[in-house]
Every structure is written in C-alpha cells, then in structure tokens.
C-alpha cells in the first residue's frame, strides 16, 4: 500500500466476516500490539545505525519497512495513540459509551438528527466541537468501525433499508457477469498483493462481494479502478463485509463529489482542476515553478484522489486522514494534498526536472509515518478552506470539464464517421 511496505503475515484473529464483528472495546486503554522487528545490517562501509532497515507488521496486517528513525517515529505515534485512547475512554466514562452517536451538527455539510438552529442545545454544540477535535487527533482503532459508521452517516443510510438488504443483494449478483464484474475479477489479484489475507482466496472473495454488490446497487458508477483499494482498506478496518459495503456506499453517495468514479471520471477531472487552483492560491511559488516546468499536478494527484491516499500514505496515516474525511467531508483531501506539496516546498523550488518532482512527492508521501505532522500541516499551515468555497470552485470547473468532455466526444464521433 504504502510505498515501502512489503509482504507481511497477519495475526491469526484477523479475518473479516460477512456479519460478525471481531473488535471488542477494551475497558481501560488502547490495545497494545506486539511487533517483531527485524533489522537488516547495512552493507560494509555503511555502518551508520540510522541506515539499519527494520521490518515489522502493522495493526492492519501490512509489513512496514523503514530505518531506525522511522521506527522511532512510529513508536512515538503509537504512544500518542495510546494516550488518545485513554482520552476517548475517559469521555465514554463521563458522557456514556455512545456519546458520539447522539444528534450533532454535521461537519460535512448536513446534519444528523435534523437539528435546527433554534432548537440547538449547548450540549449538542459542545459534543460536536469535542468530537471534531478528538477525531483530528485520531480515532482509536478499536472504535473506528463504530465511529465511522456514525459520523459518516453510513449507519443512518443502512437503517433505511431492510436488515437483509446486503445478503439479498449479494444473492442477486451470484452467477451474473457484467463489464464491472469482469474488471473487478481482473483487479482483485492486484489489490495489495503483498497483504496475506487480501491475497488469499477468502480475502479476494470477500472483497469481490463488496465491490460487485455495490456495482449492482449503483449501475451508473458500476466499478472504477481505485475503488478496489478503497474497499479493501475499508474491509480491514470495519471487519465485516456489510459494514465495509455501507461505508463504501456513503463514501460514494454522500461524502465525495458526484461522478468521481463514473465512466468519464468527470468528477475526478473537476477535483483535479479545483486542486490546481487551490495550489496556486495556497502555494503560489510552488504552482508558478511547476507551471514553468510544464508539470501537471494531476500526474500525482489523480491517484491520490481516486484511491483516497490508500496507495500513497502509510496505513495508519491513511486512516487518520479517513477519520477526518468521514467527519468533515471531501475538503480534507485538498488539505492533505496541498500539505504534501507544502512540506517539500524548498526542495520542489530547487529542482528542474518533472521526474524529480514525482520522485520527491512520492518519497515524501510513502514515509509520512507521523499522521500528526501531516495533519498539522494540512490544517494549520494550509489555512482554512470552507466547504462552501470549494463547492463554488467546483461549480465553476464543472462547466469547463463538461465542455471539454463534450468536445472530446464530438471529435471522436467525427473521426468514426470519417473512418
């Protein structure tokens, strides 16, 4: 997934199921996981301890490879997450186990519980502010499934259909072949092939059911490459197919911009144009330098937005981004993408070759083991970007993108007629 990650062996109890949830909320603090760290000795003449390579498995079954500095960063991150876990458990003790499931003001443009301004209670406002601050600091892994289902609106979406909806949908798809199922079958072996469970027969069958099920739920989207990585990581976090399915549904239908994954990828094209404009506004020196070089930011940003950074960032960093994404909406993707550029501003301004730009950005992203460092840049250094501002920018770019797509279709039709 994640650049420097290689084959790993998952824990014996790692096994997402159709319906059975495996996580149990601990009574006191964050769960501690043991990691077997293997060090590779540097070649002769390179005895610097910082060059030692360490390999160990993360919480989600990926093997991470980094140097000693990376290991120290990850240990610090793990300790901060344990401390953050204690904060969540303390709030559960004082506010109740499901305090964050209560009606609140939604951060991504809507509201849960349909709370009007006139009926807004101070306790609701306080919980909303508290939850937003907590989520930006990270959701404890054991609470992620429940918190994500709540703050994203996935639980509410699932409650509008019969309990048997997912099982009936999967039964209805059995034995059917469509262009979407053919592409899914082609992509399954290529989805995080170094992950032991995802590369197993059971793992691929589980991922296939989620992807095929959604392709039948929304035939307009069907299936688009990139969704396989998103759905796979959702499975690893949510632990059940059904929960992963509903998280995928709310992601595509409510959280992200429309048409990101349709045949013409119009929504993705719009997001790329919006990102280019935001880069010019937030990082003008970088944007001007890259434009002078003839570098198109979509060379790196397209995969970032389609895969939601799941192929780019280390696993826990990706999931910290998703914590905020499900609570605050798609604007988070712009914050994070801009932050990756901003973090390497000095280096980017020095280079003159397009290949070097790609190398710097990819290397930086692959080694962002400290989620707090990235998210601090994303929100404190980049500055505020309201959902309304981004929505206005999207509307402006939609007109341009649709005109270009229409022109392309006409040109292709003309060529066919001439042929």
Short mmCIF file of C-alpha atoms in Angstrom, two decimals:
data_model
loop_
_atom_site.label_atom_id
_atom_site.label_comp_id
_atom_site.label_asym_id
_atom_site.label_seq_id
_atom_site.Cartn_x
_atom_site.Cartn_y
_atom_site.Cartn_z
CA UNK A 1 0.00 0.00 0.00
CA UNK A 2 2.06 2.22 1.07
CA UNK A 3 5.21 2.59 -0.85
CA UNK A 4 7.75 0.98 1.39
CA UNK A 5 5.54 -1.81 2.65
CA UNK A 6 6.22 -5.41 1.73
CA UNK A 7 4.72 -8.81 2.37
CA UNK A 8 3.53 -9.41 5.90
CA UNK A 9 1.84 -12.13 7.89
CA UNK A 10 -1.42 -11.14 9.53
CA UNK A 11 -2.42 -12.11 13.02
CA UNK A 12 -4.37 -15.31 13.47
CA UNK A 13 -7.54 -13.49 14.53
CA UNK A 14 -7.54 -11.19 11.51
CA UNK A 15 -10.45 -12.41 9.43
CA UNK A 16 -13.21 -10.05 8.26
CA UNK A 17 -16.59 -11.75 8.22
CA UNK A 18 -19.85 -11.14 6.41
CA UNK A 19 -21.64 -10.02 9.57
CA UNK A 20 -19.71 -10.92 12.73
CA UNK A 21 -17.79 -8.06 14.34
CA UNK A 22 -14.47 -9.05 15.90
CA UNK A 23 -13.50 -5.85 17.72
CA UNK A 24 -14.24 -5.61 21.46
CA UNK A 25 -13.88 -2.25 23.18
CA UNK A 26 -11.35 -2.56 25.99
CA UNK A 27 -12.23 -1.32 29.43
CA UNK A 28 -9.26 0.88 30.11
CA UNK A 29 -6.78 1.90 27.48
CA UNK A 30 -5.68 1.47 23.91
CA UNK A 31 -4.80 -2.09 22.96
CA UNK A 32 -1.12 -2.73 22.67
CA UNK A 33 0.11 -4.81 19.78
CA UNK A 34 3.41 -6.57 19.72
CA UNK A 35 5.62 -6.25 16.70
CA UNK A 36 8.50 -8.45 15.68
CA UNK A 37 11.15 -6.04 14.42
CA UNK A 38 13.83 -7.42 12.14
CA UNK A 39 16.90 -5.31 11.38
CA UNK A 40 18.91 -5.67 8.21
CA UNK A 41 22.60 -4.83 8.58
CA UNK A 42 23.89 -2.16 6.17
CA UNK A 43 26.48 -3.10 3.61
CA UNK A 44 30.14 -2.90 4.56
CA UNK A 45 31.25 0.68 4.83
CA UNK A 46 27.74 1.86 5.66
CA UNK A 47 27.57 1.15 9.37
CA UNK A 48 25.51 4.21 10.32
CA UNK A 49 22.82 2.97 12.70
CA UNK A 50 20.28 5.23 11.01
CA UNK A 51 20.69 3.16 7.84
CA UNK A 52 19.57 -0.05 9.52
CA UNK A 53 16.35 -1.25 7.94
CA UNK A 54 13.60 -2.52 10.21
CA UNK A 55 10.60 -4.60 9.15
CA UNK A 56 7.50 -5.16 11.25
CA UNK A 57 3.80 -5.75 10.84
CA UNK A 58 1.28 -3.01 11.48
CA UNK A 59 -2.15 -3.33 13.06
CA UNK A 60 -3.85 -3.99 9.73
CA UNK A 61 -1.60 -6.78 8.51
CA UNK A 62 0.85 -4.84 6.34
CA UNK A 63 4.58 -5.24 6.75
CA UNK A 64 6.28 -1.86 7.19
CA UNK A 65 9.89 -1.29 6.21
CA UNK A 66 11.86 1.72 7.38
CA UNK A 67 15.04 2.88 9.02
CA UNK A 68 15.66 3.35 12.72
CA UNK A 69 14.38 6.92 12.60
CA UNK A 70 11.13 5.67 11.07
CA UNK A 71 10.79 3.09 13.85
CA UNK A 72 11.28 5.79 16.48
CA UNK A 73 8.61 7.93 14.83
CA UNK A 74 6.19 5.01 14.74
CA UNK A 75 6.84 4.24 18.40
CA UNK A 76 6.08 7.87 19.27
CA UNK A 77 2.91 7.74 17.18
CA UNK A 78 1.82 4.53 18.89
CA UNK A 79 2.35 6.06 22.32
CA UNK A 80 0.37 9.16 21.36
CA UNK A 81 -2.45 6.94 20.12
CA UNK A 82 -2.49 5.05 23.40
CA UNK A 83 -2.77 8.38 25.22
CA UNK A 84 -5.52 9.47 22.83
CA UNK A 85 -7.30 6.20 23.54
CA UNK A 86 -7.31 7.00 27.24
CA UNK A 87 -8.97 10.33 26.44
CA UNK A 88 -11.74 8.54 24.49
CA UNK A 89 -12.31 6.02 27.29
CA UNK A 90 -12.46 8.82 29.88
CA UNK A 91 -15.12 10.59 27.79
CA UNK A 92 -17.08 7.36 27.50
CA UNK A 93 -16.95 7.02 31.28
CA UNK A 94 -18.22 10.57 31.84
CA UNK A 95 -20.61 11.05 28.88
CA UNK A 96 -21.74 7.49 28.24
CA UNK A 97 -20.43 4.73 25.98
CA UNK A 98 -22.11 6.07 22.84
CA UNK A 99 -21.96 9.82 23.46
CA UNK A 100 -20.70 10.48 19.92
CA UNK A 101 -23.73 8.67 18.46
CA UNK A 102 -26.07 11.36 19.77
CA UNK A 103 -27.54 14.04 17.44
CA UNK A 104 -24.91 16.57 16.44
CA UNK A 105 -24.13 19.25 13.91
CA UNK A 106 -22.59 17.54 10.92
CA UNK A 107 -19.20 18.85 9.82
CA UNK A 108 -19.58 17.75 6.21
CA UNK A 109 -22.49 19.90 5.17
CA UNK A 110 -25.55 18.15 6.59
CA UNK A 111 -26.92 17.26 9.99
CA UNK A 112 -27.73 14.11 11.84
CA UNK A 113 -30.88 14.16 13.87
CA UNK A 114 -32.04 17.20 11.84
CA UNK A 115 -31.16 19.80 14.45
CA UNK A 116 -32.41 23.33 13.72
CA UNK A 117 -30.51 26.38 14.94
CA UNK A 118 -33.41 27.42 17.17
CA UNK A 119 -33.57 24.04 18.90
CA UNK A 120 -29.81 23.62 19.17
CA UNK A 121 -28.74 22.72 22.69
CA UNK A 122 -25.45 23.74 24.18
CA UNK A 123 -24.66 20.08 24.93
CA UNK A 124 -25.03 19.19 21.24
CA UNK A 125 -22.72 22.03 20.20
CA UNK A 126 -20.21 21.02 22.85
CA UNK A 127 -20.25 17.39 21.74
CA UNK A 128 -19.80 18.42 18.09
CA UNK A 129 -16.78 20.59 18.86
CA UNK A 130 -15.30 17.94 21.17
CA UNK A 131 -15.79 15.20 18.60
CA UNK A 132 -14.21 17.20 15.80
CA UNK A 133 -11.15 17.95 17.92
CA UNK A 134 -10.87 14.33 19.03
CA UNK A 135 -11.22 12.95 15.52
CA UNK A 136 -8.50 15.23 14.19
CA UNK A 137 -6.21 13.76 16.85
CA UNK A 138 -7.18 10.25 15.79
CA UNK A 139 -9.85 7.65 16.47
CA UNK A 140 -8.61 4.62 18.44
CA UNK A 141 -8.50 1.63 16.04
CA UNK A 142 -10.93 -0.38 18.17
CA UNK A 143 -13.51 2.40 17.92
CA UNK A 144 -13.05 3.21 14.24
CA UNK A 145 -15.81 0.93 12.91
CA UNK A 146 -18.46 2.35 15.25
CA UNK A 147 -17.31 5.96 14.99
CA UNK A 148 -17.02 5.88 11.20
CA UNK A 149 -20.47 4.35 10.78
CA UNK A 150 -21.92 7.10 12.93
CA UNK A 151 -20.16 10.28 11.80
CA UNK A 152 -20.25 9.41 8.09
CA UNK A 153 -23.98 8.73 8.04
CA UNK A 154 -23.49 5.11 6.96
CA UNK A 155 -25.45 3.75 9.92
CA UNK A 156 -28.33 6.07 9.12
CA UNK A 157 -28.24 5.05 5.45
CA UNK A 158 -28.31 1.36 6.37
CA UNK A 159 -31.28 1.92 8.71
CA UNK A 160 -33.46 2.99 5.75
CA UNK A 161 -33.44 -0.49 4.17
CA UNK A 162 -34.38 -3.97 5.46
CA UNK A 163 -31.78 -5.75 7.59
CA UNK A 164 -31.47 -8.41 4.91
CA UNK A 165 -30.60 -5.86 2.18
CA UNK A 166 -26.92 -6.74 1.82
CA UNK A 167 -27.38 -10.51 1.90
CA UNK A 168 -30.20 -10.31 -0.64
CA UNK A 169 -28.12 -8.03 -2.87
CA UNK A 170 -25.21 -10.48 -2.83
CA UNK A 171 -27.50 -13.41 -3.62
CA UNK A 172 -28.96 -11.45 -6.54
CA UNK A 173 -25.50 -10.91 -8.03
CA UNK A 174 -24.35 -14.54 -7.85
CA UNK A 175 -23.52 -16.02 -11.23
CA UNK A 176 -24.05 -12.76 -13.11
CA UNK A 177 -21.42 -11.30 -15.41
CA UNK A 178 -21.18 -7.65 -16.35
CA UNK A 179 -18.37 -5.39 -17.58
CA UNK A 180 -17.97 -4.33 -13.95
CA UNK A 181 -17.59 -7.88 -12.62
CA UNK A 182 -15.05 -8.68 -15.34
CA UNK A 183 -12.93 -5.67 -14.38
CA UNK A 184 -13.26 -6.46 -10.68
CA UNK A 185 -12.05 -10.03 -11.28
CA UNK A 186 -9.11 -8.62 -13.21
CA UNK A 187 -8.16 -6.22 -10.42
CA UNK A 188 -8.60 -8.48 -7.37
CA UNK A 189 -5.16 -10.16 -7.58
CA UNK A 190 -3.54 -6.75 -8.00
CA UNK A 191 -5.12 -5.22 -4.88
CA UNK A 192 -2.42 -5.04 -2.20
CA UNK A 193 -0.95 -8.38 -3.38
CA UNK A 194 1.59 -8.36 -0.53
CA UNK A 195 -1.14 -8.49 2.12
CA UNK A 196 -1.58 -12.11 3.17
CA UNK A 197 -5.32 -12.05 3.85
CA UNK A 198 -6.28 -9.84 0.89
CA UNK A 199 -4.23 -12.10 -1.35
CA UNK A 200 -5.93 -15.22 -0.03
CA UNK A 201 -8.92 -16.94 -1.63
CA UNK A 202 -11.15 -15.91 1.27
CA UNK A 203 -9.95 -12.30 1.23
CA UNK A 204 -10.45 -11.86 -2.50
CA UNK A 205 -13.90 -13.46 -2.32
CA UNK A 206 -14.89 -11.05 0.44
CA UNK A 207 -13.59 -8.02 -1.44
CA UNK A 208 -15.29 -9.21 -4.63
CA UNK A 209 -18.68 -9.44 -2.92
CA UNK A 210 -18.41 -5.88 -1.61
CA UNK A 211 -17.35 -4.45 -4.98
CA UNK A 212 -19.78 -6.47 -7.09
CA UNK A 213 -22.59 -5.74 -4.64
CA UNK A 214 -22.03 -2.02 -4.96
CA UNK A 215 -21.75 -2.22 -8.74
CA UNK A 216 -25.28 -3.62 -8.78
CA UNK A 217 -26.53 -1.08 -6.23
CA UNK A 218 -25.35 1.81 -8.41
CA UNK A 219 -25.07 0.76 -12.04
CA UNK A 220 -24.10 4.30 -13.09
CA UNK A 221 -20.91 4.03 -11.08
CA UNK A 222 -20.60 0.29 -11.54
CA UNK A 223 -16.93 -0.17 -10.83
CA UNK A 224 -13.90 2.03 -11.35
CA UNK A 225 -10.27 1.17 -10.75
CA UNK A 226 -9.25 2.70 -7.45
CA UNK A 227 -12.36 1.52 -5.65
CA UNK A 228 -10.69 -1.86 -5.11
CA UNK A 229 -8.04 -0.26 -2.88
CA UNK A 230 -10.59 1.83 -1.01
CA UNK A 231 -12.92 -1.12 -0.41
CA UNK A 232 -10.01 -3.36 0.63
CA UNK A 233 -8.86 -0.95 3.31
CA UNK A 234 -12.45 -0.49 4.49
CA UNK A 235 -12.69 -4.26 4.93
CA UNK A 236 -9.53 -4.33 7.03
CA UNK A 237 -10.85 -1.59 9.30
CA UNK A 238 -14.55 -2.44 9.54
CA UNK A 239 -14.01 -6.21 9.93
CA UNK A 240 -17.35 -7.14 8.32
CA UNK A 241 -18.36 -7.09 4.68
CA UNK A 242 -21.67 -5.45 5.41
CA UNK A 243 -20.13 -2.57 7.35
CA UNK A 244 -17.48 -2.10 4.64
CA UNK A 245 -20.23 -2.08 1.99
CA UNK A 246 -22.17 0.68 3.74
CA UNK A 247 -19.05 2.73 4.30
CA UNK A 248 -18.32 2.45 0.58
CA UNK A 249 -21.90 3.45 -0.19
CA UNK A 250 -21.89 6.55 2.00
CA UNK A 251 -18.46 7.49 0.68
CA UNK A 252 -19.58 7.44 -2.96
CA UNK A 253 -23.09 8.75 -2.42
CA UNK A 254 -22.61 11.39 0.27
CA UNK A 255 -19.02 12.17 1.22
CA UNK A 256 -17.25 12.53 -2.13
CA UNK A 257 -18.21 14.73 -5.07
CA UNK A 258 -20.62 13.20 -7.59
CA UNK A 259 -19.30 11.42 -10.68
CA UNK A 260 -15.78 10.79 -9.34
CA UNK A 261 -15.99 7.15 -10.37
CA UNK A 262 -18.35 7.20 -13.37
CA UNK A 263 -17.18 6.18 -16.85
CA UNK A 264 -15.92 9.61 -17.88
CA UNK A 265 -14.48 10.40 -14.43
CA UNK A 266 -15.91 13.90 -14.76
CA UNK A 267 -15.97 14.41 -11.01
CA UNK A 268 -12.31 13.44 -10.76
CA UNK A 269 -11.41 15.87 -13.54
CA UNK A 270 -13.27 18.60 -11.65
CA UNK A 271 -11.38 17.82 -8.43
CA UNK A 272 -8.05 17.99 -10.26
CA UNK A 273 -8.87 21.44 -11.64
CA UNK A 274 -10.03 22.64 -8.23
CA UNK A 275 -6.83 21.31 -6.68
CA UNK A 276 -4.69 23.10 -9.28
CA UNK A 277 -6.44 26.40 -8.50
CA UNK A 278 -6.08 25.85 -4.74
CA UNK A 279 -2.37 25.09 -5.17
CA UNK A 280 -1.97 28.43 -6.96
CA UNK A 281 -3.76 30.23 -4.12
CA UNK A 282 -2.24 28.41 -1.15
CA UNK A 283 1.24 27.66 -2.52
CA UNK A 284 1.78 30.28 -5.28
CA UNK A 285 5.56 29.87 -5.51
CA UNK A 286 5.28 26.10 -5.97
CA UNK A 287 2.46 26.44 -8.51
CA UNK A 288 4.35 29.02 -10.58
CA UNK A 289 7.55 26.95 -10.57
CA UNK A 290 5.77 23.75 -11.58
CA UNK A 291 3.83 25.51 -14.31
CA UNK A 292 7.07 26.94 -15.72
CA UNK A 293 8.44 23.39 -15.80
CA UNK A 294 5.33 22.13 -17.57
CA UNK A 295 4.44 19.82 -14.68
CA UNK A 296 0.78 18.78 -14.45
CA UNK A 297 -0.24 18.15 -10.83
CA UNK A 298 -2.71 15.51 -11.97
CA UNK A 299 0.29 13.24 -12.62
CA UNK A 300 0.37 12.56 -8.89
CA UNK A 301 -2.93 13.91 -7.57
CA UNK A 302 -5.23 11.73 -9.70
CA UNK A 303 -4.21 8.58 -7.85
CA UNK A 304 -4.33 10.42 -4.53
CA UNK A 305 -7.96 11.42 -5.06
CA UNK A 306 -9.18 8.19 -6.69
CA UNK A 307 -7.58 5.93 -4.10
CA UNK A 308 -8.03 8.41 -1.23
CA UNK A 309 -4.30 8.14 -0.47
CA UNK A 310 -4.59 4.41 0.29
CA UNK A 311 -1.79 3.58 -2.19
CA UNK A 312 0.31 6.55 -1.17
CA UNK A 313 0.49 7.03 2.59
CA UNK A 314 1.41 4.52 5.32
CA UNK A 315 -1.65 2.68 6.61
CA UNK A 316 -2.20 4.44 9.93
CA UNK A 317 -1.60 7.84 8.31
CA UNK A 318 -4.15 6.99 5.62
CA UNK A 319 -6.69 6.01 8.25
CA UNK A 320 -6.08 9.19 10.23
CA UNK A 321 -6.90 11.11 7.05
CA UNK A 322 -10.03 8.99 6.63
CA UNK A 323 -11.01 9.69 10.26
CA UNK A 324 -11.32 13.35 9.33
CA UNK A 325 -12.69 12.66 5.84
CA UNK A 326 -15.73 10.81 7.17
CA UNK A 327 -16.43 13.54 9.72
CA UNK A 328 -15.66 16.74 7.78
CA UNK A 329 -16.09 15.79 4.15
CA UNK A 330 -14.06 15.76 0.94
CA UNK A 331 -12.39 19.12 1.58
CA UNK A 332 -9.96 17.13 3.74
CA UNK A 333 -8.46 15.57 0.60
CA UNK A 334 -7.47 19.03 -0.67
CA UNK A 335 -5.94 19.94 2.70
CA UNK A 336 -3.82 16.78 2.70
CA UNK A 337 -2.76 17.01 -0.95
CA UNK A 338 -1.70 20.64 -0.50
CA UNK A 339 0.18 19.73 2.67
CA UNK A 340 2.31 17.13 0.87
CA UNK A 341 3.39 19.79 -1.64
CA UNK A 342 3.89 22.44 1.05
CA UNK A 343 6.04 20.19 3.23
CA UNK A 344 8.62 19.94 0.46
CA UNK A 345 8.36 23.48 -0.87
CA UNK A 346 12.08 24.28 -0.67
CA UNK A 347 13.07 21.06 -2.44
CA UNK A 348 10.42 21.48 -5.14
CA UNK A 349 11.58 25.03 -5.88
CA UNK A 350 15.18 23.83 -6.42
CA UNK A 351 14.54 21.08 -8.96
CA UNK A 352 14.13 21.48 -12.70
CA UNK A 353 13.01 18.06 -13.95
CA UNK A 354 9.49 16.64 -13.92
CA UNK A 355 10.72 13.20 -12.89
CA UNK A 356 12.34 14.69 -9.79
CA UNK A 357 9.06 16.33 -8.79
CA UNK A 358 7.27 12.98 -8.91
CA UNK A 359 10.09 11.27 -7.01
CA UNK A 360 10.12 13.87 -4.22
CA UNK A 361 6.34 13.80 -3.75
CA UNK A 362 6.10 10.01 -3.83
CA UNK A 363 9.03 9.50 -1.46
CA UNK A 364 7.66 12.09 0.94
CA UNK A 365 4.18 10.56 0.98
CA UNK A 366 5.45 7.00 1.39
CA UNK A 367 7.42 7.97 4.50
CA UNK A 368 4.85 10.12 6.27
CA UNK A 369 4.68 7.77 9.25
CA UNK A 370 3.66 10.57 11.61
CA UNK A 371 0.00 11.42 10.93
CA UNK A 372 0.13 14.39 13.30
CA UNK A 373 2.90 16.01 11.27
CA UNK A 374 0.85 15.70 8.08
CA UNK A 375 -2.45 16.83 9.60
CA UNK A 376 -0.81 19.78 11.37
CA UNK A 377 0.47 20.97 8.01
CA UNK A 378 -2.87 20.22 6.39
CA UNK A 379 -4.93 22.35 8.74
CA UNK A 380 -2.56 24.82 10.43
CA UNK A 381 -0.12 25.62 7.61
CA UNK A 382 -2.52 25.46 4.68
CA UNK A 383 -5.20 27.50 6.40
CA UNK A 384 -8.97 27.43 6.27
CA UNK A 385 -10.94 26.20 3.27
CA UNK A 386 -14.68 26.11 3.77
CA UNK A 387 -16.92 23.57 2.10
CA UNK A 388 -18.86 26.44 0.50
CA UNK A 389 -15.69 27.86 -1.06
CA UNK A 390 -14.77 24.50 -2.58
CA UNK A 391 -18.36 23.94 -3.77
CA UNK A 392 -18.31 27.27 -5.64
CA UNK A 393 -14.98 26.38 -7.22
CA UNK A 394 -16.34 23.00 -8.28
CA UNK A 395 -19.36 24.56 -9.98
CA UNK A 396 -17.05 26.85 -11.93
CA UNK A 397 -14.85 23.97 -13.04
CA UNK A 398 -17.77 21.63 -13.84
CA UNK A 399 -18.78 23.86 -16.76
CA UNK A 400 -15.25 23.76 -18.20
CA UNK A 401 -14.85 19.99 -17.72
CA UNK A 402 -18.22 19.12 -19.23
CA UNK A 403 -17.48 21.35 -22.25
CA UNK A 404 -14.14 19.60 -22.75
CA UNK A 405 -15.71 16.15 -22.44
CA UNK A 406 -18.45 17.12 -24.90
CA UNK A 407 -15.86 18.40 -27.34
CA UNK A 408 -13.89 15.18 -26.99
CA UNK A 409 -16.99 13.08 -27.69
CA UNK A 410 -17.78 15.13 -30.79
CA UNK A 411 -14.23 14.78 -32.04
CA UNK A 412 -14.30 11.01 -31.58
CA UNK A 413 -17.69 10.79 -33.32
CA UNK A 414 -16.29 12.82 -36.21
CA UNK A 415 -13.31 10.52 -36.53
CA UNK A 416 -15.57 7.46 -36.58
CA UNK A 417 -17.72 8.99 -39.32
CA UNK A 418 -14.67 9.85 -41.38
CA UNK A 419 -13.40 6.33 -40.94
#
